[in-house]
PDB file of C-alpha atoms and ligand atoms in Angstrom:
ATOM      1  CA  MET C  13       0.085   0.075   0.072  1.00 50.00           C
ATOM      2  CA  SER C  14       1.217   3.434  -0.798  1.00 65.00           C
ATOM      3  CA  THR C  15       0.502   6.525   1.500  1.00 84.00           C
ATOM      4  CA  ARG C  16      -1.422   8.157  -1.388  1.00 96.00           C
ATOM      5  CA  ARG C  17      -5.109   8.125  -0.705  1.00 96.00           C
ATOM      6  CA  PRO C  18      -6.917   5.424  -2.624  1.00 97.00           C
ATOM      7  CA  ILE C  19      -9.412   6.491  -5.194  1.00 98.00           C
ATOM      8  CA  LEU C  20     -12.033   3.910  -6.197  1.00 98.00           C
ATOM      9  CA  ALA C  21     -14.100   5.133  -9.369  1.00 98.00           C
ATOM     10  CA  ALA C  22     -16.982   3.407 -11.126  1.00 98.00           C
ATOM     11  CA  ASN C  23     -17.091   4.237 -14.721  1.00 98.00           C
ATOM     12  CA  TRP C  24     -20.691   3.410 -15.818  1.00 98.00           C
ATOM     13  CA  LYS C  25     -20.158   3.988 -19.637  1.00 98.00           C
ATOM     14  CA  MET C  26     -23.235   3.818 -21.563  1.00 98.00           C
ATOM     15  CA  HIS C  27     -25.275   2.091 -18.814  1.00 98.00           C
ATOM     16  CA  LYS C  28     -28.200   3.482 -16.876  1.00 98.00           C
ATOM     17  CA  THR C  29     -31.134   5.520 -17.209  1.00 98.00           C
ATOM     18  CA  THR C  30     -31.514   8.334 -14.733  1.00 98.00           C
ATOM     19  CA  GLY C  31     -34.016   6.063 -12.549  1.00 98.00           C
ATOM     20  CA  GLU C  32     -31.520   3.362 -12.618  1.00 98.00           C
ATOM     21  CA  ALA C  33     -28.826   5.672 -11.543  1.00 98.00           C
ATOM     22  CA  LEU C  34     -30.826   6.929  -8.488  1.00 98.00           C
ATOM     23  CA  ALA C  35     -31.744   3.398  -7.578  1.00 98.00           C
ATOM     24  CA  PHE C  36     -27.949   2.796  -7.404  1.00 98.00           C
ATOM     25  CA  VAL C  37     -27.139   5.657  -5.279  1.00 98.00           C
ATOM     26  CA  GLU C  38     -29.922   4.941  -2.808  1.00 98.00           C
ATOM     27  CA  LYS C  39     -28.534   1.593  -2.255  1.00 98.00           C
ATOM     28  CA  PHE C  40     -24.872   2.417  -2.475  1.00 98.00           C
ATOM     29  CA  ALA C  41     -24.580   5.682  -0.471  1.00 97.00           C
ATOM     30  CA  PRO C  42     -25.418   3.894   2.934  1.00 96.00           C
ATOM     31  CA  LEU C  43     -23.048   1.093   2.170  1.00 97.00           C
ATOM     32  CA  VAL C  44     -19.957   3.335   2.014  1.00 97.00           C
ATOM     33  CA  ALA C  45     -20.931   6.099   4.291  1.00 94.00           C
ATOM     34  CA  GLU C  46     -18.368   4.606   6.937  1.00 91.00           C
ATOM     35  CA  ALA C  47     -15.527   3.928   4.545  1.00 94.00           C
ATOM     36  CA  GLY C  48     -12.267   4.983   5.713  1.00 89.00           C
ATOM     37  CA  GLU C  49      -9.629   7.187   3.998  1.00 92.00           C
ATOM     38  CA  VAL C  50     -10.660   6.567   0.513  1.00 96.00           C
ATOM     39  CA  ASP C  51     -12.006   8.744  -2.500  1.00 97.00           C
ATOM     40  CA  ILE C  52     -15.203   7.398  -3.879  1.00 98.00           C
ATOM     41  CA  VAL C  53     -16.127   8.499  -7.145  1.00 98.00           C
ATOM     42  CA  LEU C  54     -19.243   7.925  -9.801  1.00 98.00           C
ATOM     43  CA  ALA C  55     -19.212   8.492 -13.379  1.00 99.00           C
ATOM     44  CA  PRO C  56     -22.452   8.316 -14.665  1.00 98.00           C
ATOM     45  CA  PRO C  57     -23.645   9.033 -18.357  1.00 98.00           C
ATOM     46  CA  PHE C  58     -24.092  12.777 -19.100  1.00 98.00           C
ATOM     47  CA  THR C  59     -27.940  12.446 -18.748  1.00 98.00           C
ATOM     48  CA  ALA C  60     -27.867  11.293 -15.293  1.00 98.00           C
ATOM     49  CA  LEU C  61     -25.043  13.563 -14.076  1.00 98.00           C
ATOM     50  CA  ASP C  62     -27.364  16.285 -12.625  1.00 98.00           C
ATOM     51  CA  ARG C  63     -29.735  13.907 -10.763  1.00 98.00           C
ATOM     52  CA  VAL C  64     -26.719  11.722  -9.326  1.00 98.00           C
ATOM     53  CA  GLY C  65     -25.126  14.985  -8.195  1.00 98.00           C
ATOM     54  CA  ARG C  66     -28.062  16.036  -6.342  1.00 98.00           C
ATOM     55  CA  ALA C  67     -28.491  12.805  -4.933  1.00 98.00           C
ATOM     56  CA  ILE C  68     -24.897  12.509  -3.635  1.00 97.00           C
ATOM     57  CA  GLY C  69     -24.804  16.292  -2.631  1.00 93.00           C
ATOM     58  CA  GLY C  70     -23.261  16.461   0.990  1.00 86.00           C
ATOM     59  CA  SER C  71     -22.315  12.860   1.150  1.00 92.00           C
ATOM     60  CA  ARG C  72     -18.762  11.702   0.459  1.00 93.00           C
ATOM     61  CA  VAL C  73     -19.319  10.252  -2.853  1.00 97.00           C
ATOM     62  CA  ALA C  74     -17.790  12.462  -5.722  1.00 98.00           C
ATOM     63  CA  LEU C  75     -19.276  13.152  -9.477  1.00 98.00           C
ATOM     64  CA  ALA C  76     -17.326  12.232 -12.485  1.00 98.00           C
ATOM     65  CA  ALA C  77     -18.187  12.752 -15.934  1.00 99.00           C
ATOM     66  CA  GLN C  78     -16.725  10.200 -18.664  1.00 98.00           C
ATOM     67  CA  ASN C  79     -15.608  12.864 -21.451  1.00 98.00           C
ATOM     68  CA  VAL C  80     -15.390  16.643 -22.044  1.00 98.00           C
ATOM     69  CA  ASN C  81     -14.882  18.866 -25.065  1.00 98.00           C
ATOM     70  CA  PRO C  82     -12.088  21.345 -24.429  1.00 98.00           C
ATOM     71  CA  ALA C  83     -13.508  24.236 -26.298  1.00 98.00           C
ATOM     72  CA  GLU C  84     -15.173  26.798 -23.912  1.00 98.00           C
ATOM     73  CA  GLN C  85     -18.367  27.078 -25.980  1.00 98.00           C
ATOM     74  CA  GLY C  86     -19.511  27.362 -29.529  1.00 98.00           C
ATOM     75  CA  ALA C  87     -20.494  25.457 -32.608  1.00 98.00           C
ATOM     76  CA  TYR C  88     -19.712  21.921 -31.194  1.00 98.00           C
ATOM     77  CA  THR C  89     -23.030  19.852 -31.779  1.00 98.00           C
ATOM     78  CA  GLY C  90     -23.567  17.339 -29.035  1.00 98.00           C
ATOM     79  CA  GLU C  91     -20.641  18.271 -27.010  1.00 98.00           C
ATOM     80  CA  ILE C  92     -20.252  19.202 -23.314  1.00 98.00           C
ATOM     81  CA  SER C  93     -17.878  21.847 -22.102  1.00 98.00           C
ATOM     82  CA  SER C  94     -16.022  21.936 -18.653  1.00 98.00           C
ATOM     83  CA  ALA C  95     -18.076  24.830 -17.497  1.00 98.00           C
ATOM     84  CA  MET C  96     -21.215  22.762 -17.974  1.00 98.00           C
ATOM     85  CA  LEU C  97     -19.703  19.687 -15.808  1.00 98.00           C
ATOM     86  CA  VAL C  98     -18.780  22.406 -13.010  1.00 98.00           C
ATOM     87  CA  ASP C  99     -22.545  23.535 -13.351  1.00 98.00           C
ATOM     88  CA  VAL C 100     -23.822  20.016 -12.467  1.00 98.00           C
ATOM     89  CA  GLY C 101     -21.090  19.393  -9.639  1.00 97.00           C
ATOM     90  CA  CYS C 102     -18.395  17.263 -11.173  1.00 98.00           C
ATOM     91  CA  SER C 103     -15.154  17.182  -9.637  1.00 98.00           C
ATOM     92  CA  TYR C 104     -13.658  14.750 -11.703  1.00 98.00           C
ATOM     93  CA  THR C 105     -13.663  13.714 -15.441  1.00 99.00           C
ATOM     94  CA  ILE C 106     -12.381  10.826 -17.255  1.00 99.00           C
ATOM     95  CA  VAL C 107     -10.491  11.674 -20.522  1.00 98.00           C
ATOM     96  CA  GLY C 108      -8.552   9.502 -22.956  1.00 98.00           C
ATOM     97  CA  HIS C 109     -10.307   6.042 -21.992  1.00 98.00           C
ATOM     98  CA  SER C 110      -9.193   3.559 -24.505  1.00 98.00           C
ATOM     99  CA  GLU C 111     -12.746   3.150 -26.008  1.00 97.00           C
ATOM    100  CA  ARG C 112     -12.763   6.971 -26.931  1.00 98.00           C
ATOM    101  CA  ARG C 113      -9.202   6.485 -28.399  1.00 97.00           C
ATOM    102  CA  ALA C 114     -10.152   3.498 -30.428  1.00 97.00           C
ATOM    103  CA  LEU C 115     -13.820   4.141 -31.397  1.00 98.00           C
ATOM    104  CA  TYR C 116     -13.810   7.693 -31.853  1.00 97.00           C
ATOM    105  CA  GLY C 117     -10.103   8.213 -32.862  1.00 97.00           C
ATOM    106  CA  GLU C 118      -9.073  10.543 -30.011  1.00 98.00           C
ATOM    107  CA  THR C 119      -5.315  11.548 -30.291  1.00 98.00           C
ATOM    108  CA  ASP C 120      -3.080  12.323 -27.272  1.00 98.00           C
ATOM    109  CA  ALA C 121      -3.318  16.025 -28.301  1.00 98.00           C
ATOM    110  CA  PHE C 122      -7.063  16.282 -27.995  1.00 98.00           C
ATOM    111  CA  ILE C 123      -6.876  14.360 -24.629  1.00 98.00           C
ATOM    112  CA  ALA C 124      -4.198  16.809 -23.468  1.00 98.00           C
ATOM    113  CA  ALA C 125      -6.387  19.796 -24.528  1.00 98.00           C
ATOM    114  CA  LYS C 126      -9.214  18.304 -22.493  1.00 98.00           C
ATOM    115  CA  ALA C 127      -7.140  17.771 -19.449  1.00 98.00           C
ATOM    116  CA  ALA C 128      -5.909  21.561 -19.581  1.00 98.00           C
ATOM    117  CA  SER C 129      -9.482  22.686 -20.063  1.00 98.00           C
ATOM    118  CA  LEU C 130     -10.704  20.434 -17.014  1.00 98.00           C
ATOM    119  CA  LEU C 131      -7.757  21.632 -14.763  1.00 98.00           C
ATOM    120  CA  SER C 132      -8.699  25.413 -15.861  1.00 98.00           C
ATOM    121  CA  ALA C 133     -12.308  24.853 -14.574  1.00 98.00           C
ATOM    122  CA  GLY C 134     -11.188  23.373 -11.295  1.00 98.00           C
ATOM    123  CA  ILE C 135     -12.087  19.816 -12.131  1.00 98.00           C
ATOM    124  CA  ARG C 136      -9.602  16.931 -11.479  1.00 98.00           C
ATOM    125  CA  PRO C 137      -8.865  14.863 -14.773  1.00 98.00           C
ATOM    126  CA  ILE C 138      -8.508  11.185 -14.600  1.00 98.00           C
ATOM    127  CA  VAL C 139      -6.323  10.507 -17.703  1.00 98.00           C
ATOM    128  CA  CYS C 140      -6.318   7.010 -18.857  1.00 98.00           C
ATOM    129  CA  VAL C 141      -3.501   4.992 -20.753  1.00 98.00           C
ATOM    130  CA  GLY C 142      -2.978   1.493 -21.782  1.00 98.00           C
ATOM    131  CA  GLU C 143      -1.647  -0.936 -24.367  1.00 97.00           C
ATOM    132  CA  THR C 144      -3.323  -3.356 -26.516  1.00 96.00           C
ATOM    133  CA  LEU C 145      -2.520  -7.032 -26.462  1.00 94.00           C
ATOM    134  CA  GLU C 146      -0.891  -6.767 -30.087  1.00 94.00           C
ATOM    135  CA  GLU C 147       1.188  -3.995 -28.657  1.00 96.00           C
ATOM    136  CA  ARG C 148       2.006  -5.798 -25.727  1.00 95.00           C
ATOM    137  CA  GLU C 149       3.058  -8.758 -27.447  1.00 93.00           C
ATOM    138  CA  ALA C 150       5.159  -6.799 -29.951  1.00 96.00           C
ATOM    139  CA  GLY C 151       7.196  -5.553 -26.963  1.00 97.00           C
ATOM    140  CA  ARG C 152       5.879  -1.932 -27.447  1.00 98.00           C
ATOM    141  CA  LEU C 153       4.320  -1.646 -24.108  1.00 97.00           C
ATOM    142  CA  GLU C 154       6.770   1.099 -22.850  1.00 98.00           C
ATOM    143  CA  GLU C 155       6.788   2.992 -26.308  1.00 98.00           C
ATOM    144  CA  VAL C 156       2.858   3.106 -26.209  1.00 98.00           C
ATOM    145  CA  VAL C 157       2.131   3.869 -22.674  1.00 98.00           C
ATOM    146  CA  GLY C 158       5.217   6.437 -22.398  1.00 98.00           C
ATOM    147  CA  GLY C 159       3.990   8.228 -25.605  1.00 98.00           C
ATOM    148  CA  GLN C 160       0.226   8.325 -24.406  1.00 98.00           C
ATOM    149  CA  LEU C 161       1.501   9.716 -21.043  1.00 98.00           C
ATOM    150  CA  ALA C 162       3.883  12.074 -22.675  1.00 98.00           C
ATOM    151  CA  GLY C 163       1.187  13.300 -24.990  1.00 98.00           C
ATOM    152  CA  SER C 164      -1.789  13.312 -23.007  1.00 98.00           C
ATOM    153  CA  LEU C 165      -0.174  15.242 -20.110  1.00 98.00           C
ATOM    154  CA  ALA C 166       1.731  17.694 -22.436  1.00 98.00           C
ATOM    155  CA  GLU C 167      -0.450  20.803 -20.930  1.00 97.00           C
ATOM    156  CA  VAL C 168      -0.464  19.845 -17.536  1.00 97.00           C
ATOM    157  CA  GLY C 169       1.868  22.068 -15.217  1.00 95.00           C
ATOM    158  CA  SER C 170       4.126  20.753 -12.351  1.00 95.00           C
ATOM    159  CA  ASP C 171       2.068  23.287 -10.112  1.00 95.00           C
ATOM    160  CA  ARG C 172      -1.173  20.910 -10.950  1.00 96.00           C
ATOM    161  CA  VAL C 173      -0.100  17.471 -10.027  1.00 96.00           C
ATOM    162  CA  ASP C 174      -1.953  17.251  -6.867  1.00 96.00           C
ATOM    163  CA  ASP C 175      -5.112  17.302  -9.049  1.00 98.00           C
ATOM    164  CA  LEU C 176      -4.067  14.914 -11.469  1.00 98.00           C
ATOM    165  CA  VAL C 177      -5.068  11.049 -11.629  1.00 98.00           C
ATOM    166  CA  VAL C 178      -3.703   8.645 -14.116  1.00 98.00           C
ATOM    167  CA  ALA C 179      -5.668   5.191 -15.061  1.00 98.00           C
ATOM    168  CA  TYR C 180      -3.425   2.365 -16.324  1.00 98.00           C
ATOM    169  CA  GLU C 181      -5.957   0.136 -18.300  1.00 97.00           C
ATOM    170  CA  PRO C 182      -4.615  -2.495 -20.175  1.00 97.00           C
ATOM    171  CA  VAL C 183      -7.063  -2.671 -23.184  1.00 95.00           C
ATOM    172  CA  TRP C 184      -6.843  -6.386 -23.407  1.00 94.00           C
ATOM    173  CA  ALA C 185      -8.116  -6.581 -19.788  1.00 92.00           C
ATOM    174  CA  ILE C 186     -11.457  -4.300 -20.143  1.00 90.00           C
ATOM    175  CA  GLY C 187     -14.691  -6.147 -19.792  1.00 87.00           C
ATOM    176  CA  THR C 188     -12.676  -9.554 -20.770  1.00 88.00           C
ATOM    177  CA  GLY C 189     -12.503 -10.980 -17.292  1.00 82.00           C
ATOM    178  CA  ARG C 190      -8.955 -10.949 -17.855  1.00 83.00           C
ATOM    179  CA  THR C 191      -7.350  -8.940 -15.135  1.00 81.00           C
ATOM    180  CA  ALA C 192      -3.433  -8.308 -15.399  1.00 86.00           C
ATOM    181  CA  THR C 193      -1.929  -9.870 -12.270  1.00 94.00           C
ATOM    182  CA  PRO C 194      -0.983  -7.608  -9.557  1.00 96.00           C
ATOM    183  CA  GLU C 195       2.537  -8.299 -10.341  1.00 97.00           C
ATOM    184  CA  MET C 196       2.035  -7.395 -14.085  1.00 96.00           C
ATOM    185  CA  ALA C 197      -0.008  -4.328 -13.224  1.00 97.00           C
ATOM    186  CA  GLN C 198       2.623  -3.218 -10.647  1.00 98.00           C
ATOM    187  CA  GLN C 199       5.271  -3.207 -13.190  1.00 98.00           C
ATOM    188  CA  VAL C 200       3.646  -0.968 -15.477  1.00 98.00           C
ATOM    189  CA  HIS C 201       2.507   1.264 -12.680  1.00 98.00           C
ATOM    190  CA  ALA C 202       6.102   1.672 -11.571  1.00 98.00           C
ATOM    191  CA  PHE C 203       7.197   2.567 -15.165  1.00 98.00           C
ATOM    192  CA  ILE C 204       4.275   5.167 -15.118  1.00 98.00           C
ATOM    193  CA  ARG C 205       5.577   6.496 -11.800  1.00 98.00           C
ATOM    194  CA  ALA C 206       9.095   6.746 -13.102  1.00 98.00           C
ATOM    195  CA  ARG C 207       7.988   8.710 -16.251  1.00 98.00           C
ATOM    196  CA  LEU C 208       5.863  11.042 -13.983  1.00 98.00           C
ATOM    197  CA  CYS C 209       8.770  11.710 -12.069  1.00 98.00           C
ATOM    198  CA  ASP C 210      10.907  12.362 -14.991  1.00 97.00           C
ATOM    199  CA  ARG C 211       8.216  14.895 -16.016  1.00 97.00           C
ATOM    200  CA  PHE C 212       7.055  16.540 -12.837  1.00 97.00           C
ATOM    201  CA  GLY C 213      10.037  15.917 -10.402  1.00 96.00           C
ATOM    202  CA  ASP C 214       9.315  15.006  -6.915  1.00 95.00           C
ATOM    203  CA  GLY C 215       5.684  15.979  -7.620  1.00 96.00           C
ATOM    204  CA  GLY C 216       5.223  12.644  -9.392  1.00 97.00           C
ATOM    205  CA  ARG C 217       5.456  10.619  -6.351  1.00 97.00           C
ATOM    206  CA  GLY C 218       2.161  12.012  -5.213  1.00 97.00           C
ATOM    207  CA  ILE C 219       0.020  11.380  -8.391  1.00 98.00           C
ATOM    208  CA  ARG C 220      -2.478   8.768  -7.803  1.00 98.00           C
ATOM    209  CA  ILE C 221      -2.212   5.855 -10.529  1.00 98.00           C
ATOM    210  CA  GLN C 222      -5.485   3.774 -10.797  1.00 98.00           C
ATOM    211  CA  TYR C 223      -5.516   0.047 -12.441  1.00 97.00           C
ATOM    212  CA  GLY C 224      -8.569  -0.474 -14.640  1.00 97.00           C
ATOM    213  CA  GLY C 225      -9.554  -3.742 -16.333  1.00 96.00           C
ATOM    214  CA  SER C 226     -11.704  -6.372 -14.825  1.00 94.00           C
ATOM    215  CA  VAL C 227     -11.296  -5.212 -11.215  1.00 96.00           C
ATOM    216  CA  LYS C 228     -13.766  -7.006  -9.069  1.00 97.00           C
ATOM    217  CA  PRO C 229     -14.556  -7.228  -5.257  1.00 97.00           C
ATOM    218  CA  ASP C 230     -12.326 -10.687  -5.231  1.00 96.00           C
ATOM    219  CA  ASN C 231      -8.987  -8.903  -6.745  1.00 96.00           C
ATOM    220  CA  ILE C 232      -9.117  -5.473  -5.529  1.00 97.00           C
ATOM    221  CA  ALA C 233      -7.038  -6.088  -2.178  1.00 97.00           C
ATOM    222  CA  GLU C 234      -4.353  -7.653  -3.784  1.00 97.00           C
ATOM    223  CA  LEU C 235      -4.130  -4.939  -6.691  1.00 97.00           C
ATOM    224  CA  MET C 236      -4.045  -2.276  -3.908  1.00 97.00           C
ATOM    225  CA  ALA C 237      -1.415  -4.003  -2.050  1.00 97.00           C
ATOM    226  CA  GLN C 238       0.913  -3.254  -4.744  1.00 97.00           C
ATOM    227  CA  PRO C 239       3.284  -0.146  -4.027  1.00 97.00           C
ATOM    228  CA  ASP C 240       2.403   2.111  -6.923  1.00 98.00           C
ATOM    229  CA  ILE C 241      -1.587   0.857  -7.249  1.00 98.00           C
ATOM    230  CA  ASP C 242      -3.366   3.839  -5.763  1.00 98.00           C
ATOM    231  CA  GLY C 243      -6.952   3.142  -6.903  1.00 98.00           C
ATOM    232  CA  GLY C 244      -9.090   1.328  -9.222  1.00 98.00           C
ATOM    233  CA  LEU C 245     -11.073   2.412 -12.321  1.00 98.00           C
ATOM    234  CA  VAL C 246     -14.084   0.071 -12.326  1.00 98.00           C
ATOM    235  CA  GLY C 247     -16.294  -0.839 -15.486  1.00 98.00           C
ATOM    236  CA  GLY C 248     -18.616  -3.861 -15.094  1.00 98.00           C
ATOM    237  CA  ALA C 249     -18.164  -4.468 -11.422  1.00 98.00           C
ATOM    238  CA  GLY C 250     -19.060  -0.680 -10.668  1.00 98.00           C
ATOM    239  CA  LEU C 251     -22.667  -1.064 -12.028  1.00 98.00           C
ATOM    240  CA  ASP C 252     -24.023  -3.164  -8.929  1.00 98.00           C
ATOM    241  CA  PRO C 253     -24.159  -1.170  -5.792  1.00 98.00           C
ATOM    242  CA  GLU C 254     -23.130  -3.932  -3.624  1.00 98.00           C
ATOM    243  CA  SER C 255     -20.470  -5.103  -5.677  1.00 98.00           C
ATOM    244  CA  PHE C 256     -18.801  -1.621  -6.043  1.00 98.00           C
ATOM    245  CA  ALA C 257     -19.353  -1.099  -2.371  1.00 98.00           C
ATOM    246  CA  ARG C 258     -17.312  -4.305  -1.735  1.00 98.00           C
ATOM    247  CA  ILE C 259     -14.469  -2.865  -3.864  1.00 98.00           C
ATOM    248  CA  VAL C 260     -14.583   0.401  -2.008  1.00 98.00           C
ATOM    249  CA  LEU C 261     -14.363  -1.238   1.460  1.00 97.00           C
ATOM    250  CA  PHE C 262     -11.529  -3.514   0.159  1.00 92.00           C
ATOM    251  CA  HIS C 263      -9.403  -2.387   3.500  1.00 81.00           C
ATOM    252  CA  ALA C 264     -12.055  -4.203   5.477  1.00 71.00           C
ATOM    253  CA  ARG C 265     -10.773  -7.651   4.238  1.00 53.00           C
ATOM    254  CA  GLU C 266      -7.000  -6.560   4.316  1.00 49.00           C
ATOM    255  CA  SER C 267      -6.403  -7.644   7.940  1.00 42.00           C
TER     256      SER C 267
HETATM  257  P1  LIG S  18     -14.229  -3.353 -16.772  1.00 95.79           P
HETATM  258  O1  LIG S  18     -14.049  -3.248 -15.108  1.00 95.79           O
HETATM  259  O2  LIG S  18     -15.482  -3.691 -17.104  1.00 95.79           O
HETATM  260  O3  LIG S  18     -13.019  -4.367 -17.347  1.00 95.79           O
HETATM  261  O4  LIG S  18     -13.966  -1.989 -17.361  1.00 95.79           O
HETATM  262  C1  LIG S  18     -12.828  -1.317 -17.122  1.00 95.79           C
HETATM  263  C2  LIG S  18     -12.958   0.030 -17.546  1.00 95.79           C
HETATM  264  O5  LIG S  18     -12.717   0.278 -18.802  1.00 95.79           O
HETATM  265  C3  LIG S  18     -13.107   1.113 -16.656  1.00 95.79           C
HETATM  266  O6  LIG S  18     -12.852   2.533 -17.121  1.00 95.79           O
END
C-alpha cells in the first residue's frame, strides 16, 4: 500500500437511465458511509449527472463525467464543456479512455487539451492510458504507454500534479474478465511512476495511479497491496451497488 489516498471510481460507460442511476445511489450511499480514508467517485452518463449529483450532494461520494470537449463554448453539436460539468457538480472527469481512443479516434493532443480545460475549470482529470494485447506482445508496451502519457499530459503544469489522476487500463483486460496479475500491473505502474517523476520531479510521487481492467471485489485487495497501485477504475463491477461497495471497502478484508 502506498501513502497516497486511494481512489475508487465506477465508470458506468453507456449504462443506466436516470431512474436506474438513482436506484444505485440509494443502495450504495449507506453501504459506503463509513468507508475509511478513500475517495469514492461515480461516473454516470451525461444524462444522469445532474440527478446523481443532487442525490450524492453532501455525501462523501464525488461526481465524475466520462468525457468533455476542450472548447469553452461554440458550434460543437453534441458536445459538453468543462463549465457545464462544473455546473452539475463534477469534481473529476475521465479523459482518454481506450474506448474513446479506439472508437472515436481521439488523439493524445486532443486528450491533452481536454485535461487542460478541466484543470482550468477546477475539475480533476482522470487521464487513461493503456496498451493493446498486440502492442504488448510486440514488446511495445513502454513505447505506447510512455507516448500516451507524454502526449496526454503535455499541457499539465507541475503546479497541478495534486489534481491529476492517471489510470492504467490495459485494453486486453477491459471487460474480458482477464485481469493483469497484481505483479504485471505493478510493473507498468512503476514505469508510469518513473515517467511521471521524470516529467514532474518529486511531485510525480504524489500522483495517484489507478488500475482498470476487470477489477472485482475479489481482486481489488491484492491489486491495492502493490506499492504503485493507488486505486481502481471499475467498469462492469461498478454497475452493481453491492459489488462496487465491496470494492470501495477493500480495506475491511485486508487484515
Ligand atoms: P471493466 O472493469 O468492465 O473491465 O472495465 C474497465 C474500464 O474500462 C473502466 O474504465
